[in-house]
Amino acid sequence: MHPDRLRMLGLLRVGGPATATGLAERMDLNSGATSYHLRQLASYGFIEAVDELGTQRERWWRARHDATLYLATTMAPLVLPSFRAMPVRREST
């Protein structure tokens, strides 16, 4: 995955929803490039638009998952919906 996309995804996961313009300022990129990378992330299901925050001129984006792991054998992404949603298995003593 492109390094700028990884960084954007991380910023959305840690900082919450943001616009292309807001991310561009934080990453020192132009908003056109940022918008392109956001659309690519959305096309693969890593992020989604937040319709309730946006307007016709401003689109907000958020991460769809808390984490992405890559399988070492194939480097294919394995997306976890939420660490909080995963059951905790405890060993009995």
GROMACS .gro file of N, CA and C in nm:
model
  279
    1MET      N    1   0.085  -0.118   0.000
    1MET     CA    2   0.000   0.000   0.000
    1MET      C    3   0.089   0.124   0.000
    2HIS      N    4   0.046   0.226  -0.068
    2HIS     CA    5   0.120   0.353  -0.078
    2HIS      C    6   0.140   0.412   0.062
    3PRO      N    7   0.261   0.461   0.093
    3PRO     CA    8   0.288   0.515   0.227
    3PRO      C    9   0.194   0.628   0.270
    4ASP      N   10   0.155   0.715   0.178
    4ASP     CA   11   0.062   0.823   0.214
    4ASP      C   12  -0.074   0.768   0.254
    5ARG      N   13  -0.117   0.660   0.187
    5ARG     CA   14  -0.245   0.598   0.222
    5ARG      C   15  -0.239   0.534   0.360
    6LEU      N   16  -0.128   0.469   0.389
    6LEU     CA   17  -0.112   0.409   0.522
    6LEU      C   18  -0.118   0.517   0.630
    7ARG      N   19  -0.050   0.628   0.606
    7ARG     CA   20  -0.049   0.737   0.703
    7ARG      C   21  -0.189   0.796   0.721
    8MET      N   22  -0.261   0.817   0.610
    8MET     CA   23  -0.397   0.870   0.618
    8MET      C   24  -0.487   0.777   0.697
    9LEU      N   25  -0.476   0.649   0.668
    9LEU     CA   26  -0.557   0.551   0.738
    9LEU      C   27  -0.527   0.555   0.888
   10GLY      N   28  -0.401   0.567   0.923
   10GLY     CA   29  -0.363   0.578   1.064
   10GLY      C   30  -0.419   0.704   1.128
   11LEU      N   31  -0.412   0.815   1.057
   11LEU     CA   32  -0.465   0.940   1.110
   11LEU      C   33  -0.616   0.931   1.132
   12LEU      N   34  -0.687   0.867   1.041
   12LEU     CA   35  -0.831   0.851   1.056
   12LEU      C   36  -0.864   0.758   1.172
   13ARG      N   37  -0.782   0.655   1.191
   13ARG     CA   38  -0.807   0.563   1.302
   13ARG      C   39  -0.781   0.628   1.437
   14VAL      N   40  -0.677   0.706   1.445
   14VAL     CA   41  -0.640   0.768   1.573
   14VAL      C   42  -0.717   0.896   1.599
   15GLY      N   43  -0.728   0.982   1.497
   15GLY     CA   44  -0.788   1.113   1.515
   15GLY      C   45  -0.936   1.123   1.485
   16GLY      N   46  -0.994   1.017   1.429
   16GLY     CA   47  -1.135   1.021   1.394
   16GLY      C   48  -1.158   1.082   1.257
   17PRO      N   49  -1.284   1.108   1.223
   17PRO     CA   50  -1.320   1.157   1.090
   17PRO      C   51  -1.248   1.286   1.052
   18ALA      N   52  -1.219   1.299   0.923
   18ALA     CA   53  -1.151   1.418   0.872
   18ALA      C   54  -1.187   1.438   0.725
   19THR      N   55  -1.160   1.557   0.675
   19THR     CA   56  -1.180   1.588   0.534
   19THR      C   57  -1.047   1.575   0.460
   20ALA      N   58  -1.054   1.570   0.328
   20ALA     CA   59  -0.932   1.566   0.247
   20ALA      C   60  -0.847   1.690   0.274
   21THR      N   61  -0.911   1.805   0.287
   21THR     CA   62  -0.839   1.929   0.313
   21THR      C   63  -0.769   1.925   0.448
   22GLY      N   64  -0.839   1.877   0.549
   22GLY     CA   65  -0.780   1.867   0.683
   22GLY      C   66  -0.661   1.772   0.686
   23LEU      N   67  -0.675   1.657   0.620
   23LEU     CA   68  -0.565   1.562   0.614
   23LEU      C   69  -0.448   1.618   0.533
   24ALA      N   70  -0.480   1.688   0.425
   24ALA     CA   71  -0.374   1.747   0.342
   24ALA      C   72  -0.290   1.845   0.424
   25GLU      N   73  -0.354   1.926   0.505
   25GLU     CA   74  -0.280   2.021   0.589
   25GLU      C   75  -0.193   1.948   0.690
   26ARG      N   76  -0.246   1.843   0.751
   26ARG     CA   77  -0.170   1.768   0.852
   26ARG      C   78  -0.053   1.693   0.791
   27MET      N   79  -0.067   1.651   0.663
   27MET     CA   80   0.036   1.571   0.598
   27MET      C   81   0.125   1.651   0.505
   28ASP      N   82   0.098   1.780   0.492
   28ASP     CA   83   0.173   1.867   0.401
   28ASP      C   84   0.166   1.816   0.256
   29LEU      N   85   0.044   1.783   0.213
   29LEU     CA   86   0.016   1.740   0.076
   29LEU      C   87  -0.088   1.834   0.017
   30ASN      N   88  -0.110   1.827  -0.116
   30ASN     CA   89  -0.220   1.906  -0.172
   30ASN      C   90  -0.349   1.826  -0.158
   31SER      N   91  -0.460   1.896  -0.151
   31SER     CA   92  -0.588   1.829  -0.124
   31SER      C   93  -0.632   1.740  -0.240
   32GLY      N   94  -0.586   1.768  -0.362
   32GLY     CA   95  -0.620   1.682  -0.476
   32GLY      C   96  -0.559   1.543  -0.460
   33ALA      N   97  -0.432   1.538  -0.422
   33ALA     CA   98  -0.365   1.409  -0.400
   33ALA      C   99  -0.429   1.336  -0.283
   34THR      N  100  -0.459   1.410  -0.178
   34THR     CA  101  -0.521   1.350  -0.060
   34THR      C  102  -0.657   1.293  -0.095
   35SER      N  103  -0.735   1.367  -0.171
   35SER     CA  104  -0.867   1.322  -0.212
   35SER      C  105  -0.856   1.194  -0.295
   36TYR      N  106  -0.758   1.187  -0.385
   36TYR     CA  107  -0.737   1.068  -0.467
   36TYR      C  108  -0.707   0.947  -0.378
   37HIS      N  109  -0.615   0.963  -0.283
   37HIS     CA  110  -0.579   0.852  -0.195
   37HIS      C  111  -0.699   0.809  -0.109
   38LEU      N  112  -0.779   0.903  -0.064
   38LEU     CA  113  -0.898   0.870   0.015
   38LEU      C  114  -0.997   0.788  -0.068
   39ARG      N  115  -1.017   0.826  -0.193
   39ARG     CA  116  -1.108   0.750  -0.280
   39ARG      C  117  -1.055   0.608  -0.303
   40GLN      N  118  -0.923   0.594  -0.315
   40GLN     CA  119  -0.864   0.461  -0.331
   40GLN      C  120  -0.885   0.377  -0.206
   41LEU      N  121  -0.863   0.436  -0.089
   41LEU     CA  122  -0.886   0.364   0.036
   41LEU      C  123  -1.032   0.321   0.048
   42ALA      N  124  -1.123   0.408   0.007
   42ALA     CA  125  -1.266   0.376   0.012
   42ALA      C  126  -1.300   0.264  -0.086
   43SER      N  127  -1.239   0.265  -0.203
   43SER     CA  128  -1.271   0.162  -0.303
   43SER      C  129  -1.231   0.022  -0.256
   44TYR      N  130  -1.134   0.013  -0.166
   44TYR     CA  131  -1.093  -0.116  -0.112
   44TYR      C  132  -1.156  -0.145   0.025
   45GLY      N  133  -1.242  -0.057   0.072
   45GLY     CA  134  -1.317  -0.082   0.194
   45GLY      C  135  -1.247  -0.048   0.323
   46PHE      N  136  -1.136   0.026   0.317
   46PHE     CA  137  -1.065   0.063   0.438
   46PHE      C  138  -1.130   0.182   0.510
   47ILE      N  139  -1.192   0.271   0.433
   47ILE     CA  140  -1.257   0.389   0.491
   47ILE      C  141  -1.396   0.405   0.428
   48GLU      N  142  -1.475   0.496   0.487
   48GLU     CA  143  -1.608   0.525   0.433
   48GLU      C  144  -1.641   0.671   0.457
   49ALA      N  145  -1.730   0.724   0.374
   49ALA     CA  146  -1.776   0.862   0.391
   49ALA      C  147  -1.868   0.868   0.513
   50VAL      N  148  -1.862   0.981   0.582
   50VAL     CA  149  -1.949   1.006   0.698
   50VAL      C  150  -2.051   1.109   0.652
   51ASP      N  151  -2.162   1.060   0.599
   51ASP     CA  152  -2.261   1.149   0.537
   51ASP      C  153  -2.319   1.251   0.633
   52GLU      N  154  -2.336   1.214   0.760
   52GLU     CA  155  -2.397   1.307   0.855
   52GLU      C  156  -2.308   1.426   0.890
   53LEU      N  157  -2.178   1.417   0.861
   53LEU     CA  158  -2.089   1.530   0.888
   53LEU      C  159  -2.066   1.618   0.766
   54GLY      N  160  -2.088   1.566   0.649
   54GLY     CA  161  -2.052   1.637   0.527
   54GLY      C  162  -2.159   1.729   0.473
   55THR      N  163  -2.119   1.804   0.371
   55THR     CA  164  -2.209   1.889   0.294
   55THR      C  165  -2.187   1.852   0.147
   56GLN      N  166  -2.253   1.922   0.057
   56GLN     CA  167  -2.230   1.894  -0.085
   56GLN      C  168  -2.087   1.929  -0.127
   57ARG      N  169  -2.026   2.024  -0.060
   57ARG     CA  170  -1.890   2.065  -0.098
   57ARG      C  171  -1.782   2.002  -0.010
   58GLU      N  172  -1.821   1.941   0.099
   58GLU     CA  173  -1.723   1.891   0.194
   58GLU      C  174  -1.758   1.747   0.232
   59ARG      N  175  -1.666   1.656   0.209
   59ARG     CA  176  -1.688   1.515   0.243
   59ARG      C  177  -1.594   1.475   0.357
   60TRP      N  178  -1.653   1.415   0.458
   60TRP     CA  179  -1.577   1.364   0.572
   60TRP      C  180  -1.559   1.214   0.555
   61TRP      N  181  -1.446   1.164   0.602
   61TRP     CA  182  -1.412   1.023   0.592
   61TRP      C  183  -1.376   0.968   0.729
   62ARG      N  184  -1.402   0.837   0.748
   62ARG     CA  185  -1.360   0.769   0.872
   62ARG      C  186  -1.311   0.629   0.837
   63ALA      N  187  -1.228   0.576   0.925
   63ALA     CA  188  -1.179   0.439   0.910
   63ALA      C  189  -1.293   0.342   0.938
   64ARG      N  190  -1.298   0.234   0.865
   64ARG     CA  191  -1.403   0.134   0.885
   64ARG      C  192  -1.361   0.026   0.984
   65HIS      N  193  -1.232   0.016   1.013
   65HIS     CA  194  -1.180  -0.089   1.100
   65HIS      C  195  -1.078  -0.031   1.196
   66ASP      N  196  -1.059  -0.099   1.307
   66ASP     CA  197  -0.960  -0.055   1.405
   66ASP      C  198  -0.818  -0.095   1.368
   67ALA      N  199  -0.804  -0.201   1.290
   67ALA     CA  200  -0.670  -0.251   1.258
   67ALA      C  201  -0.672  -0.329   1.128
   68THR      N  202  -0.556  -0.338   1.065
   68THR     CA  203  -0.537  -0.420   0.947
   68THR      C  204  -0.410  -0.499   0.968
   69LEU      N  205  -0.419  -0.629   0.956
   69LEU     CA  206  -0.303  -0.716   0.965
   69LEU      C  207  -0.276  -0.774   0.828
   70TYR      N  208  -0.150  -0.800   0.797
   70TYR     CA  209  -0.115  -0.860   0.669
   70TYR      C  210  -0.064  -1.001   0.692
   71LEU      N  211  -0.113  -1.094   0.613
   71LEU     CA  212  -0.066  -1.231   0.622
   71LEU      C  213   0.074  -1.239   0.563
   72ALA      N  214   0.168  -1.291   0.638
   72ALA     CA  215   0.308  -1.292   0.598
   72ALA      C  216   0.331  -1.371   0.469
   73THR      N  217   0.253  -1.473   0.446
   73THR     CA  218   0.275  -1.558   0.328
   73THR      C  219   0.230  -1.492   0.198
   74THR      N  220   0.126  -1.413   0.204
   74THR     CA  221   0.071  -1.354   0.081
   74THR      C  222   0.071  -1.202   0.082
   75MET      N  223   0.091  -1.142   0.197
   75MET     CA  224   0.079  -0.997   0.216
   75MET      C  225  -0.062  -0.948   0.184
   76ALA      N  226  -0.159  -1.039   0.188
   76ALA     CA  227  -0.299  -1.000   0.169
   76ALA      C  228  -0.351  -0.942   0.300
   77PRO      N  229  -0.427  -0.833   0.293
   77PRO     CA  230  -0.477  -0.773   0.417
   77PRO      C  231  -0.581  -0.861   0.486
   78LEU      N  232  -0.571  -0.867   0.616
   78LEU     CA  233  -0.670  -0.933   0.700
   78LEU      C  234  -0.726  -0.825   0.791
   79VAL      N  235  -0.849  -0.784   0.767
   79VAL     CA  236  -0.906  -0.671   0.838
   79VAL      C  237  -0.984  -0.720   0.959
   80LEU      N  238  -0.956  -0.660   1.074
   80LEU     CA  239  -1.030  -0.692   1.195
   80LEU      C  240  -1.131  -0.581   1.220
   81PRO      N  241  -1.260  -0.613   1.233
   81PRO     CA  242  -1.361  -0.510   1.251
   81PRO      C  243  -1.339  -0.426   1.376
   82SER      N  244  -1.303  -0.489   1.485
   82SER     CA  245  -1.280  -0.413   1.607
   82SER      C  246  -1.216  -0.505   1.710
   83PHE      N  247  -1.111  -0.457   1.773
   83PHE     CA  248  -1.051  -0.535   1.881
   83PHE      C  249  -1.149  -0.548   1.996
   84ARG      N  250  -1.228  -0.445   2.020
   84ARG     CA  251  -1.324  -0.447   2.131
   84ARG      C  252  -1.431  -0.553   2.109
   85ALA      N  253  -1.461  -0.585   1.985
   85ALA     CA  254  -1.566  -0.681   1.955
   85ALA      C  255  -1.516  -0.826   1.963
   86MET      N  256  -1.386  -0.844   1.969
   86MET     CA  257  -1.331  -0.979   1.973
   86MET      C  258  -1.341  -1.036   2.114
   87PRO      N  259  -1.387  -1.161   2.128
   87PRO     CA  260  -1.396  -1.221   2.262
   87PRO      C  261  -1.257  -1.244   2.321
   88VAL      N  262  -1.249  -1.229   2.448
   88VAL     CA  263  -1.123  -1.252   2.519
   88VAL      C  264  -1.127  -1.393   2.575
   89ARG      N  265  -1.026  -1.470   2.543
   89ARG     CA  266  -1.018  -1.607   2.592
   89ARG      C  267  -0.921  -1.610   2.709
   90ARG      N  268  -0.970  -1.652   2.822
   90ARG     CA  269  -0.888  -1.657   2.943
   90ARG      C  270  -0.859  -1.801   2.979
   91GLU      N  271  -0.737  -1.826   3.020
   91GLU     CA  272  -0.699  -1.958   3.066
   91GLU      C  273  -0.748  -1.976   3.208
   92SER      N  274  -0.807  -2.090   3.238
   92SER     CA  275  -0.851  -2.114   3.376
   92SER      C  276  -0.731  -2.162   3.459
   93THR      N  277  -0.730  -2.119   3.584
   93THR     CA  278  -0.617  -2.156   3.672
   93THR      C  279  -0.660  -2.252   3.778
   0.00000   0.00000   0.00000
